[in-house]
Tab-separated table of C-alpha atoms and ligand atoms in Angstrom:
chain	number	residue	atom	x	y	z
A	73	UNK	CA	111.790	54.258	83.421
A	74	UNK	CA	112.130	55.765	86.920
A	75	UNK	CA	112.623	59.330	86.314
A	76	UNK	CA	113.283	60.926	89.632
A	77	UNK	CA	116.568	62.499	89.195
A	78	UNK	CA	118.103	64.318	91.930
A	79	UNK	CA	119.263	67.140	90.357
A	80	UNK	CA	116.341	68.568	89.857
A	81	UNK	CA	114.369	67.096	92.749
A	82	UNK	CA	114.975	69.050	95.856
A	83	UNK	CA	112.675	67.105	98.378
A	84	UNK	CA	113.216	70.175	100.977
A	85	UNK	CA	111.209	72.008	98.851
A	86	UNK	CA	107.653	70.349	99.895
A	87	UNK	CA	105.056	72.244	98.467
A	88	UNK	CA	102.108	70.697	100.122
A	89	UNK	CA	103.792	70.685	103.801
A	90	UNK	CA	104.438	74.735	103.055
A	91	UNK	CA	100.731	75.217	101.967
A	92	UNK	CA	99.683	73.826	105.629
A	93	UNK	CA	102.040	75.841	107.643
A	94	UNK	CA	101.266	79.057	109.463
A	95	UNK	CA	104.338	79.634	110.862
A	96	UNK	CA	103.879	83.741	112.035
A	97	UNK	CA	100.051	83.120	112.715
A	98	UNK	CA	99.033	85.058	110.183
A	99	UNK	CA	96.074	83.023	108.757
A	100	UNK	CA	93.665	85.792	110.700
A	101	UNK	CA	95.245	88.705	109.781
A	102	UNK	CA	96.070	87.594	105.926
A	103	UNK	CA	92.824	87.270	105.688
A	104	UNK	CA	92.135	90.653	105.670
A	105	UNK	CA	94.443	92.147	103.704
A	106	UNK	CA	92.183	92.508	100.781
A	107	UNK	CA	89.772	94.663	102.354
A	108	UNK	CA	92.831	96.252	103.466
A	109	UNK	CA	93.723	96.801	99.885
A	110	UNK	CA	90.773	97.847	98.548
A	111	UNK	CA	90.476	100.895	101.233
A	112	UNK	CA	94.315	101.413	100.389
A	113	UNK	CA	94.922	101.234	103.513
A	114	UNK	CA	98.546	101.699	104.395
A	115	UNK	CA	98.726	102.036	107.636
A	116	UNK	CA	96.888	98.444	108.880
A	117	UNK	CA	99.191	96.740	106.506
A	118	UNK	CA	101.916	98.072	107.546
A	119	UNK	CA	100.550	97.468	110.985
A	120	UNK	CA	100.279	93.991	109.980
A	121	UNK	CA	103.813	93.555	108.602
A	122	UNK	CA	105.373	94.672	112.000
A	123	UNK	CA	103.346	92.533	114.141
A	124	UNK	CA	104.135	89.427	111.879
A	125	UNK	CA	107.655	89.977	111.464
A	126	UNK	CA	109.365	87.155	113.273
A	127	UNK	CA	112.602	88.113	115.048
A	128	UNK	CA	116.008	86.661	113.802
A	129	UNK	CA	115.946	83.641	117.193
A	130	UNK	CA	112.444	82.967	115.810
A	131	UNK	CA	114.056	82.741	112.129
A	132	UNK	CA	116.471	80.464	113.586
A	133	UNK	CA	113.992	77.803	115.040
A	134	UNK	CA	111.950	77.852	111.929
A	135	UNK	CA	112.452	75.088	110.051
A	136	UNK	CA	112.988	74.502	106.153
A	137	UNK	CA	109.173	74.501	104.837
A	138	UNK	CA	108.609	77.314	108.090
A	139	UNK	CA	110.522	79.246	106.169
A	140	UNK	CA	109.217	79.248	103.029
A	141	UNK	CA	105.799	79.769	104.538
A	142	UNK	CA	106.811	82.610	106.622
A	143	UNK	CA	108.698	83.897	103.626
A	144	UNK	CA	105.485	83.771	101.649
A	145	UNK	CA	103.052	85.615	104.266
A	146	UNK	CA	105.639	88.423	104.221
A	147	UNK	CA	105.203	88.927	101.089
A	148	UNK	CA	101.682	88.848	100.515
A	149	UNK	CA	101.879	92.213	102.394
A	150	UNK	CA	104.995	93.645	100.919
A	151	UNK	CA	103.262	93.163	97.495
A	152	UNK	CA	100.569	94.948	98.850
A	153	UNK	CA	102.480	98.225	100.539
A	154	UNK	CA	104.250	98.682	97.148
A	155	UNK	CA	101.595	98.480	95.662
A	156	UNK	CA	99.954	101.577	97.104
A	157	UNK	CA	103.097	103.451	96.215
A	158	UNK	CA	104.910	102.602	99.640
A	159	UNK	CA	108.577	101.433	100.216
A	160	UNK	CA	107.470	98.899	103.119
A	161	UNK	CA	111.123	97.871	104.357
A	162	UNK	CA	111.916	101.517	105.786
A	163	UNK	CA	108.578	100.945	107.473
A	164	UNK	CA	109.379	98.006	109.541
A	165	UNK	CA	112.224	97.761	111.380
A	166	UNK	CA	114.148	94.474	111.320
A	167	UNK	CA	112.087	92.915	108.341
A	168	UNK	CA	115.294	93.474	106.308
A	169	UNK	CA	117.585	91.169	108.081
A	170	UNK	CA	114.830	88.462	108.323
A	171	UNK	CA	114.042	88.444	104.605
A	172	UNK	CA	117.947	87.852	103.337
A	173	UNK	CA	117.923	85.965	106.332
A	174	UNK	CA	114.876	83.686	105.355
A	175	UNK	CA	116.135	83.672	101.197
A	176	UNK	CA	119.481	82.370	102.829
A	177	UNK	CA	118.356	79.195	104.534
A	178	UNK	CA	115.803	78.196	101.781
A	179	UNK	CA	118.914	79.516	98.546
A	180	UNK	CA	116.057	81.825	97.000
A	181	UNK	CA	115.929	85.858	96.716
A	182	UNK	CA	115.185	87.458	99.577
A	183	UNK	CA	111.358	88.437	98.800
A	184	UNK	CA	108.495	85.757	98.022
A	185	UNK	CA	108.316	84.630	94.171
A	186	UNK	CA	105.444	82.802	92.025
A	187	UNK	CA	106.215	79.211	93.635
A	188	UNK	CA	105.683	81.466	97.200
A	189	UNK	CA	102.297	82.902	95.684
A	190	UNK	CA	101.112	79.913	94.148
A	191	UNK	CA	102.437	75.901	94.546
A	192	UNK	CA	103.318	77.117	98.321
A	193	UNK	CA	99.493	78.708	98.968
A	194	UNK	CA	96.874	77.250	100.473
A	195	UNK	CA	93.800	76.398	98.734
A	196	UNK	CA	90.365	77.208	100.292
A	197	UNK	CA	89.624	80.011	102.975
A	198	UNK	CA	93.546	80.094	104.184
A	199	UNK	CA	94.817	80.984	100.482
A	200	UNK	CA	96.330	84.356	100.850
A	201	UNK	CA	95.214	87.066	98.156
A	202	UNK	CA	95.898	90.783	97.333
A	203	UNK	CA	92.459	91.224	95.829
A	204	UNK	CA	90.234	88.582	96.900
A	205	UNK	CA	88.113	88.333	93.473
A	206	UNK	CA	87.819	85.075	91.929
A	207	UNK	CA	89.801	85.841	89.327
A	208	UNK	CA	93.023	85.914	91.288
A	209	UNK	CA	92.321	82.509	92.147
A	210	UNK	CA	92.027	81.494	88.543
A	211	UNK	CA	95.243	83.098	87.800
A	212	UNK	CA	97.490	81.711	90.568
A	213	UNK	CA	95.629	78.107	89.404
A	214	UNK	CA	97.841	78.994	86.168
A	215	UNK	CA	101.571	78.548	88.117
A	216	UNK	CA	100.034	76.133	90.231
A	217	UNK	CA	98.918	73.512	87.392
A	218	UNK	CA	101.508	74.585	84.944
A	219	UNK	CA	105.073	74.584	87.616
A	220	UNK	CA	104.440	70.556	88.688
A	221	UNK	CA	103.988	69.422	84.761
A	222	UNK	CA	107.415	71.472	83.991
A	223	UNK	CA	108.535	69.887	86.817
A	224	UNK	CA	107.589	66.944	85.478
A	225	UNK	CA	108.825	67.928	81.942
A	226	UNK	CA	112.267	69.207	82.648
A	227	UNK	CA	113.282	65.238	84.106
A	228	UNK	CA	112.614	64.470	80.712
A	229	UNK	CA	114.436	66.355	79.241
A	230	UNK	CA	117.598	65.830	81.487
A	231	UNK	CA	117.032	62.089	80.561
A	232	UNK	CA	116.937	63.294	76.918
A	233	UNK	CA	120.101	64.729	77.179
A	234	UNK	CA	121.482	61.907	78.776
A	235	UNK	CA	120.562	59.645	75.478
A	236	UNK	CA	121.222	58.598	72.787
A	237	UNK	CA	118.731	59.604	69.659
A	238	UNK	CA	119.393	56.454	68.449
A	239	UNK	CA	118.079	54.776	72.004
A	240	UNK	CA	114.773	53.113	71.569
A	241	UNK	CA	114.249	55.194	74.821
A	242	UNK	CA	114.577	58.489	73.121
A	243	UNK	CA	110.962	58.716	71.412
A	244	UNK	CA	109.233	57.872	74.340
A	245	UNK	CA	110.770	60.462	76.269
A	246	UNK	CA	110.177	63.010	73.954
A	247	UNK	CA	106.332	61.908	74.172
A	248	UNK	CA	106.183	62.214	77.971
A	249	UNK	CA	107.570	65.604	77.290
A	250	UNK	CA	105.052	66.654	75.115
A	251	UNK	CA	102.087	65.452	77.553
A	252	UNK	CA	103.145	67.415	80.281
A	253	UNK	CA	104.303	70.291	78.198
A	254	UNK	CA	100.626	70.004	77.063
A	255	UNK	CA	99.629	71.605	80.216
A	256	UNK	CA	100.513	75.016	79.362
A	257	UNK	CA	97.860	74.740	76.253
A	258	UNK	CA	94.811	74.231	78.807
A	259	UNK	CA	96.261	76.636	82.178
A	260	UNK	CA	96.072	79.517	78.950
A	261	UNK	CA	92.934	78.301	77.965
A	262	UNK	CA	91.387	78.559	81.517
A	263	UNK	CA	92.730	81.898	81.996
A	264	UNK	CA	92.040	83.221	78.472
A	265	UNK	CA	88.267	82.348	79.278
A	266	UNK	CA	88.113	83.352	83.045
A	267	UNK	CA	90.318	86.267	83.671
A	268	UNK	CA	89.567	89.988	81.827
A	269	UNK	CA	92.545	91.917	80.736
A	270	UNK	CA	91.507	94.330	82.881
A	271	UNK	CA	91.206	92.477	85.882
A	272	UNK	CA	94.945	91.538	84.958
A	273	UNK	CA	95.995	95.325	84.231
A	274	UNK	CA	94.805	97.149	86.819
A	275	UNK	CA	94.032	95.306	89.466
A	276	UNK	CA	96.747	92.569	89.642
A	277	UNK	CA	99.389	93.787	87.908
A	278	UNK	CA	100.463	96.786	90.575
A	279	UNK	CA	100.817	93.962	93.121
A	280	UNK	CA	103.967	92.659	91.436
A	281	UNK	CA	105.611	95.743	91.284
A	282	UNK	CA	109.525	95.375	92.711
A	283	UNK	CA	110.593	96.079	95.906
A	284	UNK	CA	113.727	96.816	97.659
A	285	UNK	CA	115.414	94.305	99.575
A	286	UNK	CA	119.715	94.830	100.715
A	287	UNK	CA	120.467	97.028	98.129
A	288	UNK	CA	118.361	95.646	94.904
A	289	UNK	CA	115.134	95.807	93.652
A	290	UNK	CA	113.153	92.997	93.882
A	291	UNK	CA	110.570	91.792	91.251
A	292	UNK	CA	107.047	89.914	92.771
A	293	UNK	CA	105.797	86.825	92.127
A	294	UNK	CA	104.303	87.008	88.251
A	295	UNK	CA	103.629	84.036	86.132
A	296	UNK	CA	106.443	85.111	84.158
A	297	UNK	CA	108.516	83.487	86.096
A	298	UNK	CA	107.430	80.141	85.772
A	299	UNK	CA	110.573	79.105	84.041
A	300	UNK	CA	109.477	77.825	80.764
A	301	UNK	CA	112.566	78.998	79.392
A	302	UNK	CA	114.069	75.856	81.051
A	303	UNK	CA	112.210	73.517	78.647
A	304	UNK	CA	113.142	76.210	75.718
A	305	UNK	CA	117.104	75.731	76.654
A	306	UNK	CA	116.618	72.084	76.467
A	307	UNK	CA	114.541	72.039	73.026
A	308	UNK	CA	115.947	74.568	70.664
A	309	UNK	CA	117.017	77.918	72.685
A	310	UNK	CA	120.628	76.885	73.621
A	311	UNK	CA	121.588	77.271	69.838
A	312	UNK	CA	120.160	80.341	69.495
A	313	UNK	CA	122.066	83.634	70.840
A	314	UNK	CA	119.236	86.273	71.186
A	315	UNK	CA	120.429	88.378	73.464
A	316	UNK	CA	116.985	90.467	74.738
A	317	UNK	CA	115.694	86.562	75.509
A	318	UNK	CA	119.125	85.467	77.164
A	319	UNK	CA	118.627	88.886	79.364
A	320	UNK	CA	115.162	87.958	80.399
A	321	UNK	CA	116.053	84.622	81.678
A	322	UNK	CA	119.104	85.139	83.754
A	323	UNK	CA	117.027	87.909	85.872
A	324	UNK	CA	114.097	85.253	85.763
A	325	UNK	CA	116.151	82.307	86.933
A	326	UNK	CA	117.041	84.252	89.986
A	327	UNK	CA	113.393	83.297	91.156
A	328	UNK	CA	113.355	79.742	90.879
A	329	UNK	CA	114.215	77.087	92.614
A	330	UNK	CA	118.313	76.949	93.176
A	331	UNK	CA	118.220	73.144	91.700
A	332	UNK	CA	116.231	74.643	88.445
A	333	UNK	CA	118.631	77.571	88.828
A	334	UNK	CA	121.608	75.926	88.407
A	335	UNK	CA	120.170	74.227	84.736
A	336	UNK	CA	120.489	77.409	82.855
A	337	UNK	CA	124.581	77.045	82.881
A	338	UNK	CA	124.270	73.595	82.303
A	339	UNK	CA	121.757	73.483	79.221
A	340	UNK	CA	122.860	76.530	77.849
A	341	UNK	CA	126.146	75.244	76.151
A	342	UNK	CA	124.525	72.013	75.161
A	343	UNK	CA	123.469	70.840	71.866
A	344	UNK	CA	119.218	71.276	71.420
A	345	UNK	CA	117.048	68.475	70.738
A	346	UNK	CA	115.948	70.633	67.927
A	347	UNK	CA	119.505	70.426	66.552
A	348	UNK	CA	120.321	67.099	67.479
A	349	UNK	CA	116.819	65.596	65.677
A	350	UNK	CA	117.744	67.332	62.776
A	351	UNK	CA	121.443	66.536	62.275
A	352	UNK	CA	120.142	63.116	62.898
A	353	UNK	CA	117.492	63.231	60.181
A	354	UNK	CA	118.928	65.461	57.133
A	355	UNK	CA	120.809	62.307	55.320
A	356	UNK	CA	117.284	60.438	55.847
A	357	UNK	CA	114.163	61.129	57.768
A	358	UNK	CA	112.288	57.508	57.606
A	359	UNK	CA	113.597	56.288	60.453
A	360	UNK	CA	113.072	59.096	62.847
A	361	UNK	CA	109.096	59.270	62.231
A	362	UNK	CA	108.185	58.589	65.782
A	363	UNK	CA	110.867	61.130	66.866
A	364	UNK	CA	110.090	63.760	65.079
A	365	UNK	CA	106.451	63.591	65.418
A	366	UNK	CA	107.111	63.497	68.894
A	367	UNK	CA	109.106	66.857	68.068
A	368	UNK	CA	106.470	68.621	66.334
A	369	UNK	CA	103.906	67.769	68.754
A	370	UNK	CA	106.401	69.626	71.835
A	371	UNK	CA	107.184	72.782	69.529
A	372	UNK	CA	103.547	72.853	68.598
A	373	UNK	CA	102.292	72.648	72.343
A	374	UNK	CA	104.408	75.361	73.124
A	375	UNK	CA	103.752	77.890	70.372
A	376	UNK	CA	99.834	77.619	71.583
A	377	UNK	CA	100.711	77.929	74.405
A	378	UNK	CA	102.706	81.489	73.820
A	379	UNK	CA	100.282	82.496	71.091
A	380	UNK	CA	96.820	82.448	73.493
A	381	UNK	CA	99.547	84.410	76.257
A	382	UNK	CA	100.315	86.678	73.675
A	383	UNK	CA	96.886	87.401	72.489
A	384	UNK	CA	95.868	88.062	76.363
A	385	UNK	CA	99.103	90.366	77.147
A	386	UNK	CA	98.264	92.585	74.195
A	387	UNK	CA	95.023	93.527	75.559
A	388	UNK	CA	96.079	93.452	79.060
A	389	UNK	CA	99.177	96.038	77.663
A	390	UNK	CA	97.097	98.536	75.399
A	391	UNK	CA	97.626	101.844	75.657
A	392	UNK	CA	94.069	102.110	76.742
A	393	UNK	CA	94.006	99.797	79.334
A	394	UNK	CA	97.550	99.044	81.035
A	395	UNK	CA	98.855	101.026	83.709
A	396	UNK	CA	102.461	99.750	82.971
A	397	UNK	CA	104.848	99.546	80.093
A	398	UNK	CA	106.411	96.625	80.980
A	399	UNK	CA	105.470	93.369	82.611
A	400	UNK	CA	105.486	91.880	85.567
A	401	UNK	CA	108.671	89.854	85.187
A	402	UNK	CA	110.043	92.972	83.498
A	403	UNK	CA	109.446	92.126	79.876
A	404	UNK	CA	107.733	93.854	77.144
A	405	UNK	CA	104.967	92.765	74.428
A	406	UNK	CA	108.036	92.843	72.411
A	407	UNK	CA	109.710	90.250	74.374
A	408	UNK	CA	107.034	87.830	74.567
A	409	UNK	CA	106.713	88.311	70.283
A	410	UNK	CA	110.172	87.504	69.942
A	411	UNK	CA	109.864	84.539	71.951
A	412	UNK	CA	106.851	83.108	70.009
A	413	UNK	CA	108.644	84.120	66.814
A	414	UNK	CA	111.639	82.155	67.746
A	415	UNK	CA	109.399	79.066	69.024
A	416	UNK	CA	107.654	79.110	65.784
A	417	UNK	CA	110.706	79.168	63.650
A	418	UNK	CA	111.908	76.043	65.758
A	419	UNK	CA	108.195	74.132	65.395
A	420	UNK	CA	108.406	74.664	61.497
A	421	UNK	CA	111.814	73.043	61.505
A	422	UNK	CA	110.329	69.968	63.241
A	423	UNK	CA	107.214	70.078	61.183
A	424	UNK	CA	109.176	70.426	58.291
A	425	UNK	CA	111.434	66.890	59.053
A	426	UNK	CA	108.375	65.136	60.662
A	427	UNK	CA	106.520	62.709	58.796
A	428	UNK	CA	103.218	63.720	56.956
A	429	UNK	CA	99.988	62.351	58.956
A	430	UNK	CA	98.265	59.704	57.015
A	431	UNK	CA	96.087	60.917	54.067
A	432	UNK	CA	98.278	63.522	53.594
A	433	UNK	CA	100.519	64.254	50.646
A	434	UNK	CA	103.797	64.862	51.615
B	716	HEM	C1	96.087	87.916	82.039
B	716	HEM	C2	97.055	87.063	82.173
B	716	HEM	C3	98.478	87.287	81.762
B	716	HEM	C4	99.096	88.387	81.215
B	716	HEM	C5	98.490	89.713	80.847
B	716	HEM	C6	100.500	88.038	81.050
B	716	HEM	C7	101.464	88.886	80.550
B	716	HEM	C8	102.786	88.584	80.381
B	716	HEM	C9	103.801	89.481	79.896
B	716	HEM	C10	103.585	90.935	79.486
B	716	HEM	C11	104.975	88.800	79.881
B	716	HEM	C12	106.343	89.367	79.416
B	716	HEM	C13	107.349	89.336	80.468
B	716	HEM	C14	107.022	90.122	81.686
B	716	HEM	O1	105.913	90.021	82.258
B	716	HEM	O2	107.868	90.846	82.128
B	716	HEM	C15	104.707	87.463	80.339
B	716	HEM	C16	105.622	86.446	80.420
B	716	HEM	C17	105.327	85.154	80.740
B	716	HEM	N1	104.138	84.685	81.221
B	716	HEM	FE1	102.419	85.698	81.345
B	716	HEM	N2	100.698	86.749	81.470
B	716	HEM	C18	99.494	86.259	81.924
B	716	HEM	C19	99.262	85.012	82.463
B	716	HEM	C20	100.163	83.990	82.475
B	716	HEM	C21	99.875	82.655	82.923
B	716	HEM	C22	98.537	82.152	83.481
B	716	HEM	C23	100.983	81.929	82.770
B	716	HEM	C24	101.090	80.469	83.096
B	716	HEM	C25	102.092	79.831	83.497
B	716	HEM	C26	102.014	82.819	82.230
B	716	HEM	C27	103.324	82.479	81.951
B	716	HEM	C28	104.269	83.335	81.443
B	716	HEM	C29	105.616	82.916	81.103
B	716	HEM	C30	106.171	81.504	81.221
B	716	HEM	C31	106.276	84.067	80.664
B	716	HEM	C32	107.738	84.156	80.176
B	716	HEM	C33	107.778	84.272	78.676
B	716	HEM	C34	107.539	82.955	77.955
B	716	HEM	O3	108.047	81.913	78.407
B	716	HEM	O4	106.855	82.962	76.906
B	716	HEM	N3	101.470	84.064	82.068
B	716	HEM	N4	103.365	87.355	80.652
């Protein structure tokens, strides 16, 4: 089945033309900014923020993928200022303009956000960092593996909505959703072994601190919004009403791409595959096997997924060790619970309707 589906392909959005681009010239200077940030020093990054700042004309003859590569250089060093406790718009004059300016013409916020930071960064000796340590690396390789599968996963489920349970199509779809889904289990695996909490809580964590931009403030580019909550929406969360969860992902969608964007109205009101499975299977399950399995093997993927996250949060958010309350994507340890909660009441439903595996009693 060919799968691309316009909706939610934008091809203006090319991640691998952005990663090559050095629009503002600022491969040389990027590359020190994290000496820059380990001397906490203000003053050549702010240095380095004026001289890169284009001017509007310059804006203008940028073109699409320019402009989401300028947009991310910016804010490798905006990240950076705030994070030394510095408002870095008052600092530079005209950088306002140019980042609503540069969110305008690409239909994103007007700061860089984890697509910027990640799918949109080189790999290599260009790839800009705030620390510099290995471990960043590892976790930006978490977006940047994970975002292309959901990409990947949320056609799926657009075709799902668009058939019929009864289509001999349906349970293959719902398989191809669970491979890619399956991502998510090995990106937390990698990052479970290869990052320390610590690393996470005090050394990356003040980089996504907000910052303000016309008015608002301005969250950075955290893994937290890699919008998983799309593929939740399409499985089991538009039937559920939890309104800390609903909260989290309208201020999350804001950093996504405008095509993903625009899902969350459209899923929202729609019946779940969750609910739509199990309508289909309460007179009589035996002829949903494949379906459901299918089912179980998604919900399962994803409470894995969101229990290894959990487990690493926790630590990364003890008392002992964060130097926040909240998260970067402005969420708590609470949050992410209820989320896994909710998840794992939805897996037991479809473990409950899906077949037993052979050699075992039902
Ligand atoms: C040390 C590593 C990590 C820590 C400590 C951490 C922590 C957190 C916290 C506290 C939240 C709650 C919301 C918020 O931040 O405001 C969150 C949300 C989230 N994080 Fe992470 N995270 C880590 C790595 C990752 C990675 C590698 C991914 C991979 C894609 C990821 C994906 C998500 C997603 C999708 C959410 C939204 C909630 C959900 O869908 O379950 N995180 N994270």
């Amino acid at each position: 089945m060919h799968l691309a589906d316009p909706r939610l392909r934008d091809a203006r959005f090319d991640g691998a033309r952005t990663a090559g681009l050095d629009p503002l010239g600022a491969d040389g200077p990027l590359a020190a900014v994290p000496a820059m940030n380990a001397g906490a020093d203000v003053r050549a990054l702010t240095a380095a923020l004026r001289r890169l700042t284009p001017s509007l004309p310059e804006v203008a003859a940028f073109d699409f993928c320019e402009c989401l590569a300028a947009m991310r250089d910016l804010g490798l060093l905006l990240g950076s200022i705030k994070r030394h406790g510095v408002q870095p718009l008052p600092e530079v004059p005209g950088l306002e303009t140019v980042l609503v300016e540069l969110g305008r013409r690409t239909e994103m916020i007007p700061r860089d956000t984890v697509h910027h930071y990640t799918e949109w960064n080189p790999l290599g000796p260009r790839q800009r960092m705030y620390t510099g340590d290995p471990q960043e690396t590892v976790l930006m390789g978490g977006p940047r593996a994970s975002i292309p599968e959901l990409g990947q996963a949320l056609e799926r489920c657009a075709a799902l909505a668009d058939t019929d349970v009864a289509d001999p199509a349906f349970a293959p779809l719902l398989q191809e959703l669970g491979d890619h889904l399956a991502a998510f289990e090995t990106v937390i695996a990698d990052v479970v072994a290869r990052v320390s909490p610590e690393f996470f809580a005090q050394q990356m964590r003040p980089y996504y601190e907000e910052v303000a931009v016309a008015g608002r403030d301005w969250l950075g580019p955290a893994a937290a919004h890699v919008p998983l909550y799309l593929a939740d929406l399409a499985l089991w969360a538009s039937d559920d009403n939890d309104p800390a969860y609903e909260a989290f992902l309208e201020e999350s969608a804001e950093h996504t791409l405008p095509a993903w964007r625009g899902l969350v109205r459209q899923w929202r009101d729609r019946p779940s595959i969750v609910r739509r499975l199990r309508e289909a299977a309460e007179p009589d399950p035996a002829p949903w096997g494949a379906h459901l399995t299918a089912l179980h093997r998604v919900m399962r993927s994803l409470v894995v997924f969101r229990g290894r996250h959990l487990g690493i949060a926790r630590k990364a958010y003890k008392e002992e060790v964060r130097l926040y309350e909240l998260g970067s994507g402005g969420g708590s340890i609470g949050l992410l619970q209820s989320i896994l909660d909710l998840t794992r009441e939805n897996a037991v439903t479809a473990k409950a309707l899906a077949p037993a595996p052979a050699g075992r009693t039902a």
